[in-house]
Short mmCIF file of N, CA and C in Angstrom, two decimals:
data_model
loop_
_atom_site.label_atom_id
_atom_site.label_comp_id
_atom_site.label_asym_id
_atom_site.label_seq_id
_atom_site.Cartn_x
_atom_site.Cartn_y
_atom_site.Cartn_z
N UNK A 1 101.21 109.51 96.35
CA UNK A 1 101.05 110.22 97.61
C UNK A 1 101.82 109.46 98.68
N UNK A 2 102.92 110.23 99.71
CA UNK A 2 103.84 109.54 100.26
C UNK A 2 102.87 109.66 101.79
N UNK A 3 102.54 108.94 102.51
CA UNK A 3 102.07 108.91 103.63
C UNK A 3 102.65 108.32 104.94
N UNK A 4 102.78 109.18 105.96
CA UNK A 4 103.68 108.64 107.39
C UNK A 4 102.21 108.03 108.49
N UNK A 5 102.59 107.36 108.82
CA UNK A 5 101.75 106.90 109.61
C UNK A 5 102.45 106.45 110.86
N UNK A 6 101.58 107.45 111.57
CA UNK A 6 101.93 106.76 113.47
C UNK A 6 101.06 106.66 114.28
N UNK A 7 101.75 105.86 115.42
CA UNK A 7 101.35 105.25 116.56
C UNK A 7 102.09 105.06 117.55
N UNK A 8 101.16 106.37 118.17
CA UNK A 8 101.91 106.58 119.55
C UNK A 8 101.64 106.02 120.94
N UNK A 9 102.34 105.60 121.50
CA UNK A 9 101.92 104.86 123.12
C UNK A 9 102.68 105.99 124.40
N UNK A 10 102.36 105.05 124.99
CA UNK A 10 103.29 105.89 126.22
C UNK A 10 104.13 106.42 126.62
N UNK A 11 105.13 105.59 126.35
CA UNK A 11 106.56 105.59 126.15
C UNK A 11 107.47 104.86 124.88
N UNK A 12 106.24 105.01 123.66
CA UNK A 12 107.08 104.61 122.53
C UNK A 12 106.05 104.96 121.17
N UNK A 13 106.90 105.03 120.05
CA UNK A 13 105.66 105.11 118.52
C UNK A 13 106.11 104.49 117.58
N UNK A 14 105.35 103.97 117.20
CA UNK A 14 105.55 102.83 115.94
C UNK A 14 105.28 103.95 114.64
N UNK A 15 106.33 103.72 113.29
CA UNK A 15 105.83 104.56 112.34
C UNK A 15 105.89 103.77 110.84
N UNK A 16 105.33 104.06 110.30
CA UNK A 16 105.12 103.28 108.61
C UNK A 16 105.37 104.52 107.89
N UNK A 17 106.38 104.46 106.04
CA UNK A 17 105.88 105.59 104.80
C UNK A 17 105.30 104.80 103.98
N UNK A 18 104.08 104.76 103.18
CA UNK A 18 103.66 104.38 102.19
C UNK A 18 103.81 105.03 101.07
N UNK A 19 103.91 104.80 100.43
CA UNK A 19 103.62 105.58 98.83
C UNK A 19 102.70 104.59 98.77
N UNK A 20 100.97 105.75 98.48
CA UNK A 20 100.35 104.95 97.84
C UNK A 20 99.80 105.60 96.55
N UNK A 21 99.99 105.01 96.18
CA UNK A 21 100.25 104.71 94.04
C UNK A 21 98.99 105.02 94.36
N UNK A 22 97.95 104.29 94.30
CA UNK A 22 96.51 104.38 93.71
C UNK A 22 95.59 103.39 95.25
N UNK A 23 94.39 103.26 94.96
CA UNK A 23 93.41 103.22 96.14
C UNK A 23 93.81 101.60 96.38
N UNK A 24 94.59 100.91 95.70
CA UNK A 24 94.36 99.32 95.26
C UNK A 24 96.33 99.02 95.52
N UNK A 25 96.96 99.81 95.61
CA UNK A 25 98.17 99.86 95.84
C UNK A 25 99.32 100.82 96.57
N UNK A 26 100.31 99.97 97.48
CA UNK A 26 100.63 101.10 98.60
C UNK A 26 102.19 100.42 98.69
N UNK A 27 103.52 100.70 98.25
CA UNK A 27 104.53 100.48 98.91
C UNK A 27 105.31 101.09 99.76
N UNK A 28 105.38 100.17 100.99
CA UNK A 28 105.89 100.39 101.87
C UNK A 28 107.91 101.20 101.74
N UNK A 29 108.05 101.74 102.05
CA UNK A 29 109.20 103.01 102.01
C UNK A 29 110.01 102.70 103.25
N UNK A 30 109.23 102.45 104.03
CA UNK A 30 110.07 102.41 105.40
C UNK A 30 109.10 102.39 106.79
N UNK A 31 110.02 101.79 108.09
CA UNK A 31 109.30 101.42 109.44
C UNK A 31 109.95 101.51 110.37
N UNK A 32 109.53 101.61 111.37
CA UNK A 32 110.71 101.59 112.64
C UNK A 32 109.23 101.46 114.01
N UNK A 33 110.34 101.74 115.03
CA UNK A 33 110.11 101.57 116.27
C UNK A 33 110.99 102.77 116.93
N UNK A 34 110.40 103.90 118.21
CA UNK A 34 110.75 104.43 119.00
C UNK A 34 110.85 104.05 120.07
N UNK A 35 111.75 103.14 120.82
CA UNK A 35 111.13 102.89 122.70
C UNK A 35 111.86 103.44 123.72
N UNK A 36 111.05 103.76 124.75
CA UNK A 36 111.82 104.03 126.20
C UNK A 36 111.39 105.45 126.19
N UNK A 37 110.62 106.69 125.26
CA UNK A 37 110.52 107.82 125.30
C UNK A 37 110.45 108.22 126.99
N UNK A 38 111.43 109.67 127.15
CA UNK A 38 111.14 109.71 128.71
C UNK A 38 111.90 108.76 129.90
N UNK A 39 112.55 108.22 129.19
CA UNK A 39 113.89 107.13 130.09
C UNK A 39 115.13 107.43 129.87
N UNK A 40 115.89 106.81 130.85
CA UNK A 40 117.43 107.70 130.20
C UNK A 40 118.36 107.14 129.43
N UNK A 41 117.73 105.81 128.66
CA UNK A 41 118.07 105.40 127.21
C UNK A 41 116.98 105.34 126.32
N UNK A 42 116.82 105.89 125.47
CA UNK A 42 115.85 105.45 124.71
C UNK A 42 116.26 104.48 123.12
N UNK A 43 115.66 104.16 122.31
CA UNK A 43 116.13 103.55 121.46
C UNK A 43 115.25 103.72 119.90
N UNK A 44 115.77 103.88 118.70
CA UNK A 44 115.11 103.98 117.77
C UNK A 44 115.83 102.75 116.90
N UNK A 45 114.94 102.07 116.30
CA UNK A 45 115.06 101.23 115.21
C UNK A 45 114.56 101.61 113.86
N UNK A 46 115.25 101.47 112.85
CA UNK A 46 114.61 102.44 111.50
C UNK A 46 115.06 101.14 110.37
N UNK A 47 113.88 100.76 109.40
CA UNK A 47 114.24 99.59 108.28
C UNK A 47 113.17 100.65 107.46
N UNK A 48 114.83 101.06 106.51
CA UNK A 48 113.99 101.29 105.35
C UNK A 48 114.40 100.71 103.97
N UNK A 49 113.10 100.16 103.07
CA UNK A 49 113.20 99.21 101.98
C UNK A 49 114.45 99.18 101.32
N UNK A 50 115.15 97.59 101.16
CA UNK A 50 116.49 97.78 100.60
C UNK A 50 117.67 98.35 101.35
N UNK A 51 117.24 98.63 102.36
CA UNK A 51 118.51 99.18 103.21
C UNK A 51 118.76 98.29 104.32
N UNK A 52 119.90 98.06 105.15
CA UNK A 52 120.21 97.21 106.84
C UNK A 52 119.06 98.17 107.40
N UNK A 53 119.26 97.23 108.43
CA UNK A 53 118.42 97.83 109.89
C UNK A 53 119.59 98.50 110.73
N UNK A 54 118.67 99.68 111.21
CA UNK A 54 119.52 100.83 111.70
C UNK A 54 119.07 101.10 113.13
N UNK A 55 120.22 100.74 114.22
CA UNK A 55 119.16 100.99 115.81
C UNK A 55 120.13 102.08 116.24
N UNK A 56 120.01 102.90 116.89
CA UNK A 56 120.38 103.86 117.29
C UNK A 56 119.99 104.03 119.02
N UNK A 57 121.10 104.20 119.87
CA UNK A 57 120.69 104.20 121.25
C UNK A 57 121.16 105.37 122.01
N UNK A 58 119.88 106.60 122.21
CA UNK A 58 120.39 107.74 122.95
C UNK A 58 119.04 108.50 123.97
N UNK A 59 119.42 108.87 124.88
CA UNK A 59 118.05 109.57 125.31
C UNK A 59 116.99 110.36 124.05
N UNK A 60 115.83 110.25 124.29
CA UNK A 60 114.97 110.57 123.35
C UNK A 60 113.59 110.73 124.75
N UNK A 61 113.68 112.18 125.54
CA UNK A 61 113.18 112.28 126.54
C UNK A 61 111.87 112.83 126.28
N UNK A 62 111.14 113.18 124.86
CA UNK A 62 109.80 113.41 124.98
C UNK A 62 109.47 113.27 123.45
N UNK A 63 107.71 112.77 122.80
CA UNK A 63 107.53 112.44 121.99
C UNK A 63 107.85 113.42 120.75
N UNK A 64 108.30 114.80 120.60
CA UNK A 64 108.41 115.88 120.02
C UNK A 64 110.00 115.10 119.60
N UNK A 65 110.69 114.92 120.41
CA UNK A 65 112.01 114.65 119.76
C UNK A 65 112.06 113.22 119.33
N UNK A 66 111.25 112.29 119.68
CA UNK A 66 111.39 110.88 119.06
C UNK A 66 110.64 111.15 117.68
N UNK A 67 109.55 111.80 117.38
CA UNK A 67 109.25 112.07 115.74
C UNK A 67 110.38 113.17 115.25
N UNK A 68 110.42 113.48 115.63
CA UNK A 68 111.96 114.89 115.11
C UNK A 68 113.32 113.58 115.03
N UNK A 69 113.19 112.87 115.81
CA UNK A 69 114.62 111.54 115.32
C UNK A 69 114.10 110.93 113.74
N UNK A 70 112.85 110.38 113.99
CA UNK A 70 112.15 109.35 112.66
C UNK A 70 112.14 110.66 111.57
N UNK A 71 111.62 111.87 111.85
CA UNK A 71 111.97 112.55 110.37
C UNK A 71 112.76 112.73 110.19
N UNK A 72 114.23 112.87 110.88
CA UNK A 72 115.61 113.24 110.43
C UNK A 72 116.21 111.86 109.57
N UNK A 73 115.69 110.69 110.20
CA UNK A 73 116.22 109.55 109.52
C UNK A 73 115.34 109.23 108.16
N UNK A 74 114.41 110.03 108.15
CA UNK A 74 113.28 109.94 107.04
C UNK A 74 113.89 110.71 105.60
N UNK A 75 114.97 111.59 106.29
CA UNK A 75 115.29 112.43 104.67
C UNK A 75 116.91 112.75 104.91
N UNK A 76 117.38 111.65 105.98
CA UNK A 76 118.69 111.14 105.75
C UNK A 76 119.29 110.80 104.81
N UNK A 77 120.57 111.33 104.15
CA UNK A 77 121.44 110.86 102.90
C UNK A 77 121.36 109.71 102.90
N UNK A 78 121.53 108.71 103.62
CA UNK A 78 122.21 107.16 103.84
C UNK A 78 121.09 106.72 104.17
N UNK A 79 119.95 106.84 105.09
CA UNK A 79 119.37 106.19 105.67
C UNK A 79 117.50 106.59 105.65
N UNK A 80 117.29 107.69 104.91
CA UNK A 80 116.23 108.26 104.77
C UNK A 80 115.75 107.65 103.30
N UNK A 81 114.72 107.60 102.83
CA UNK A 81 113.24 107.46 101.66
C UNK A 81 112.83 108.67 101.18
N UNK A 82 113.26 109.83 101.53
CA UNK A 82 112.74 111.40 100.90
C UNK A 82 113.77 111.79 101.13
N UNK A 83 113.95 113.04 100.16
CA UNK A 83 114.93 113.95 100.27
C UNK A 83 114.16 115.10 100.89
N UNK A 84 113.58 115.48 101.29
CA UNK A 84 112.96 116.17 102.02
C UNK A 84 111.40 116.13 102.70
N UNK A 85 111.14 117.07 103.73
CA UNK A 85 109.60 116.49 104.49
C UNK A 85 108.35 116.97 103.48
N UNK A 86 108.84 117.68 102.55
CA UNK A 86 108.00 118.16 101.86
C UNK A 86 107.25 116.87 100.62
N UNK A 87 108.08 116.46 100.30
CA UNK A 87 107.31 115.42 99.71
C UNK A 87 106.25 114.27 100.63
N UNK A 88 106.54 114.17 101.86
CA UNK A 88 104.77 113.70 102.63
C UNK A 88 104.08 114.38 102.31
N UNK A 89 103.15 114.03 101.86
CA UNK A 89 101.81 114.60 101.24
C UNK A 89 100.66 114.54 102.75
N UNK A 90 101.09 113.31 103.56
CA UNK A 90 99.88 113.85 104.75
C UNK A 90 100.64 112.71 106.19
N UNK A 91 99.90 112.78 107.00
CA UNK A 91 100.31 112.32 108.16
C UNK A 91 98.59 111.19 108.84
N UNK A 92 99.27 110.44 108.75
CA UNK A 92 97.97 109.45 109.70
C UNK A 92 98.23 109.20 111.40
N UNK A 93 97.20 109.39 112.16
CA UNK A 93 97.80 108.96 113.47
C UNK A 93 96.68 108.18 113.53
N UNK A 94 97.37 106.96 114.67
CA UNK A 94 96.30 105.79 114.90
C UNK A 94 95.85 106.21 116.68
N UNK A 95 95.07 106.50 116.79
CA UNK A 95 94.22 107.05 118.16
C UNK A 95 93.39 105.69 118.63
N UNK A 96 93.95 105.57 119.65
CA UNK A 96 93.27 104.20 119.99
C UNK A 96 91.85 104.51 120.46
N UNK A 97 91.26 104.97 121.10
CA UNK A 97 89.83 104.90 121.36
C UNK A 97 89.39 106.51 120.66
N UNK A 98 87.94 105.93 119.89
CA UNK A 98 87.28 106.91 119.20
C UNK A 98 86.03 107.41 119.69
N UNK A 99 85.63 106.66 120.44
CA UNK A 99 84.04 106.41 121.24
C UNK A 99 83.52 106.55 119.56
N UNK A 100 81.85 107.03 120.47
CA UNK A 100 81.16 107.17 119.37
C UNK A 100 80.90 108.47 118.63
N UNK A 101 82.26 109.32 119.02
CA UNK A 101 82.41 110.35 118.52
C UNK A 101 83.29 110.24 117.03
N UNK A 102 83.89 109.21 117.27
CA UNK A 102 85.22 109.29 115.65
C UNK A 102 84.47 107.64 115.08
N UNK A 103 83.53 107.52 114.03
CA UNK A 103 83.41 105.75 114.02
C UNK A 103 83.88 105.55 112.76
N UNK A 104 84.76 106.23 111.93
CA UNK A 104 85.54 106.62 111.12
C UNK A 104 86.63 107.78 111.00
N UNK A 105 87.50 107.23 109.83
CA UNK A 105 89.06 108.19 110.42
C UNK A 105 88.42 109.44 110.26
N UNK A 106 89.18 110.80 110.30
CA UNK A 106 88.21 112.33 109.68
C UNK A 106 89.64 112.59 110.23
N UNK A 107 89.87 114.38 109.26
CA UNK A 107 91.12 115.31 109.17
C UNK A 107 91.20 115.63 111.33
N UNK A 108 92.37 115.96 110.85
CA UNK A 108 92.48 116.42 112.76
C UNK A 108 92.81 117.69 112.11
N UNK A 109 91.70 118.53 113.03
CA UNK A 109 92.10 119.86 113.42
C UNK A 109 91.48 120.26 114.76
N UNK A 110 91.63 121.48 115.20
CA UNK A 110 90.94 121.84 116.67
C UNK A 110 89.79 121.04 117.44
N UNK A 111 89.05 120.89 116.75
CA UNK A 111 87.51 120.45 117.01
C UNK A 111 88.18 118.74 117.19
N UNK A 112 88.66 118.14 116.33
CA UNK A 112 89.21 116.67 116.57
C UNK A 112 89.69 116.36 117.89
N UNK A 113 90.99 117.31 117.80
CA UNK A 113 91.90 116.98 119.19
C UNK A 113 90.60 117.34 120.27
N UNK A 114 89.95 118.16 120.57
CA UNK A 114 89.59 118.04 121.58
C UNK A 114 88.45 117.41 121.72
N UNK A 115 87.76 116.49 120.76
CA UNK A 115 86.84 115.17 120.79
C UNK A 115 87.90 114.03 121.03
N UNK A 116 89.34 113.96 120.97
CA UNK A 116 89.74 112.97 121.49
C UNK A 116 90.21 113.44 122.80
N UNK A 117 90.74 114.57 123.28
CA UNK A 117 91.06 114.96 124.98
C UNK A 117 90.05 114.28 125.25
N UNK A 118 88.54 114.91 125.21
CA UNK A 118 87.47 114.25 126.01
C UNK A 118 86.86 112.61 126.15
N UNK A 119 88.10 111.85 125.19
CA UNK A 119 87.85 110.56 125.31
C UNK A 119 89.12 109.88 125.97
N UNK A 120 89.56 110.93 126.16
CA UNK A 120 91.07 110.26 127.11
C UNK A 120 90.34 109.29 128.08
N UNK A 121 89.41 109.03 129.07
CA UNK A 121 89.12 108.29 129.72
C UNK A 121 88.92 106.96 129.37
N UNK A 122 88.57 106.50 128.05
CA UNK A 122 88.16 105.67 127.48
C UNK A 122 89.43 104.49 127.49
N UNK A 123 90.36 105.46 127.31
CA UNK A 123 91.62 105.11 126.65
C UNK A 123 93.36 105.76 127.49
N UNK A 124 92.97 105.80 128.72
CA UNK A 124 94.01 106.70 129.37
C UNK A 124 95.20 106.34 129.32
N UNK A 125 95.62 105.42 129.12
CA UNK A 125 97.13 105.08 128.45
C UNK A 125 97.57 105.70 126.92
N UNK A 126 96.55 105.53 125.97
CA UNK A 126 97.23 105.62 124.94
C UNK A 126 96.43 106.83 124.11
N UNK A 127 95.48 107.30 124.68
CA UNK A 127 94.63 108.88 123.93
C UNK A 127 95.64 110.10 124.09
N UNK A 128 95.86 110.09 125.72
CA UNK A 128 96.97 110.81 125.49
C UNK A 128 98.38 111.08 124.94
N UNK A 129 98.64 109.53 124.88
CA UNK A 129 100.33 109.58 123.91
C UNK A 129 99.74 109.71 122.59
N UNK A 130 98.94 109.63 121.99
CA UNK A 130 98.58 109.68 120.31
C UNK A 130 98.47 111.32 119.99
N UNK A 131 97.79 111.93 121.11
CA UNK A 131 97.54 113.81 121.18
C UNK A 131 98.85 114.10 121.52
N UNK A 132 99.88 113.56 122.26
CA UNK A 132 101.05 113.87 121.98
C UNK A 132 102.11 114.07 120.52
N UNK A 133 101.73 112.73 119.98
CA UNK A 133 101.86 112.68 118.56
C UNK A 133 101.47 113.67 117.82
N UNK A 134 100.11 114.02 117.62
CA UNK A 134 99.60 115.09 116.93
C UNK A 134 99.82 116.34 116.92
N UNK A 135 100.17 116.65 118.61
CA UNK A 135 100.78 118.41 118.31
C UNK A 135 102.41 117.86 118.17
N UNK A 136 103.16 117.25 118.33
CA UNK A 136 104.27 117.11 117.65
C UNK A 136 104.55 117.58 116.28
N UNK A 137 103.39 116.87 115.36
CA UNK A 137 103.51 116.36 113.84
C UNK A 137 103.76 118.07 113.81
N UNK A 138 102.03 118.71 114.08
CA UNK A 138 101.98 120.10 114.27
C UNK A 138 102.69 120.87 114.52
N UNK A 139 103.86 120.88 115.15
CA UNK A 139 104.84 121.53 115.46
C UNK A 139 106.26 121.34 114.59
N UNK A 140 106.26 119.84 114.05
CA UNK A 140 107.55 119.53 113.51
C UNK A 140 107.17 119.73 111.85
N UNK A 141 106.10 119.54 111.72
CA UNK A 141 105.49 119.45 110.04
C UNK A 141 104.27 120.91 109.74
N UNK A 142 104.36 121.55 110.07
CA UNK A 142 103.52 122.47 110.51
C UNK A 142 102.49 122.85 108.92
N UNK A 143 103.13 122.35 107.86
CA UNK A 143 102.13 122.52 106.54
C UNK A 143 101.73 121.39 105.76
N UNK A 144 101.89 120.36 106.82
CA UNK A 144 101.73 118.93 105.96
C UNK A 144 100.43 118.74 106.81
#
């Protein structure tokens, strides 16, 4: 099972692929860094296993197009770990505050996102860039 995992901030998202083999084993596929989202340089860094490090420097003015950069480099000839988005099997986002509504991970759908809107206070820097993340995925991955 190939798994993307992100973490979104303000003006940037950190992303991991795992393949994880079994409950006891997980190799890492690839990682990067998005920064500056919303500035008029932004910057992506992409290391994926066995390959150079790849930085790339261009506006990347909202979180919809900085995950739309990381999946294009995700099933890149040269520089991608899948040949296509279809082999992610699922998507993880790391939501920084859960209150005592999330005290474990659980699927995001309707009812989720808006138990984390209502904890945006908790967390007002980074609840909202992570719900950014999420209708992204939603929009860019729409059956994963």
């Amino acid at each position: 099972m190939i798994i993307l995992v992100l973490n979104c901030g303000s003006s940037s998202l950190k992303y991991q692929v795992l393949d994880m083999k079994d409950e006891n084993s997980n190799t890492l596929l690839a990682k990067g860094l998005v920064e500056r989202i919303g500035l008029e340089e932004g910057d992506v860094t992409h290391r994926a296993s066995g390959k150079e490090k790849l930085e790339i420097h261009k506006p990347i003015p909202t979180h919809t197009e900085g995950i739309k950069a990381v999946l294009d480099l995700l099933t890149d000839e040269k520089w991608g770990v899948v040949k296509s988005l279809s082999e992610i099997d699922a998507v993880g986002h790391r939501v920084a505050h859960g209150g005592e509504t999330f005290p474990v991970s659980c699927k995001i759908d309707e009812d989720a996102i808006a138990g984390i809107e209502k904890l945006c206070e908790l967390a007002p820097l980074h609840n909202p860039a992570n719900l950014l993340g999420i209708r992204a995925v939603q929009t860019l991955m729409p059956e994963t």
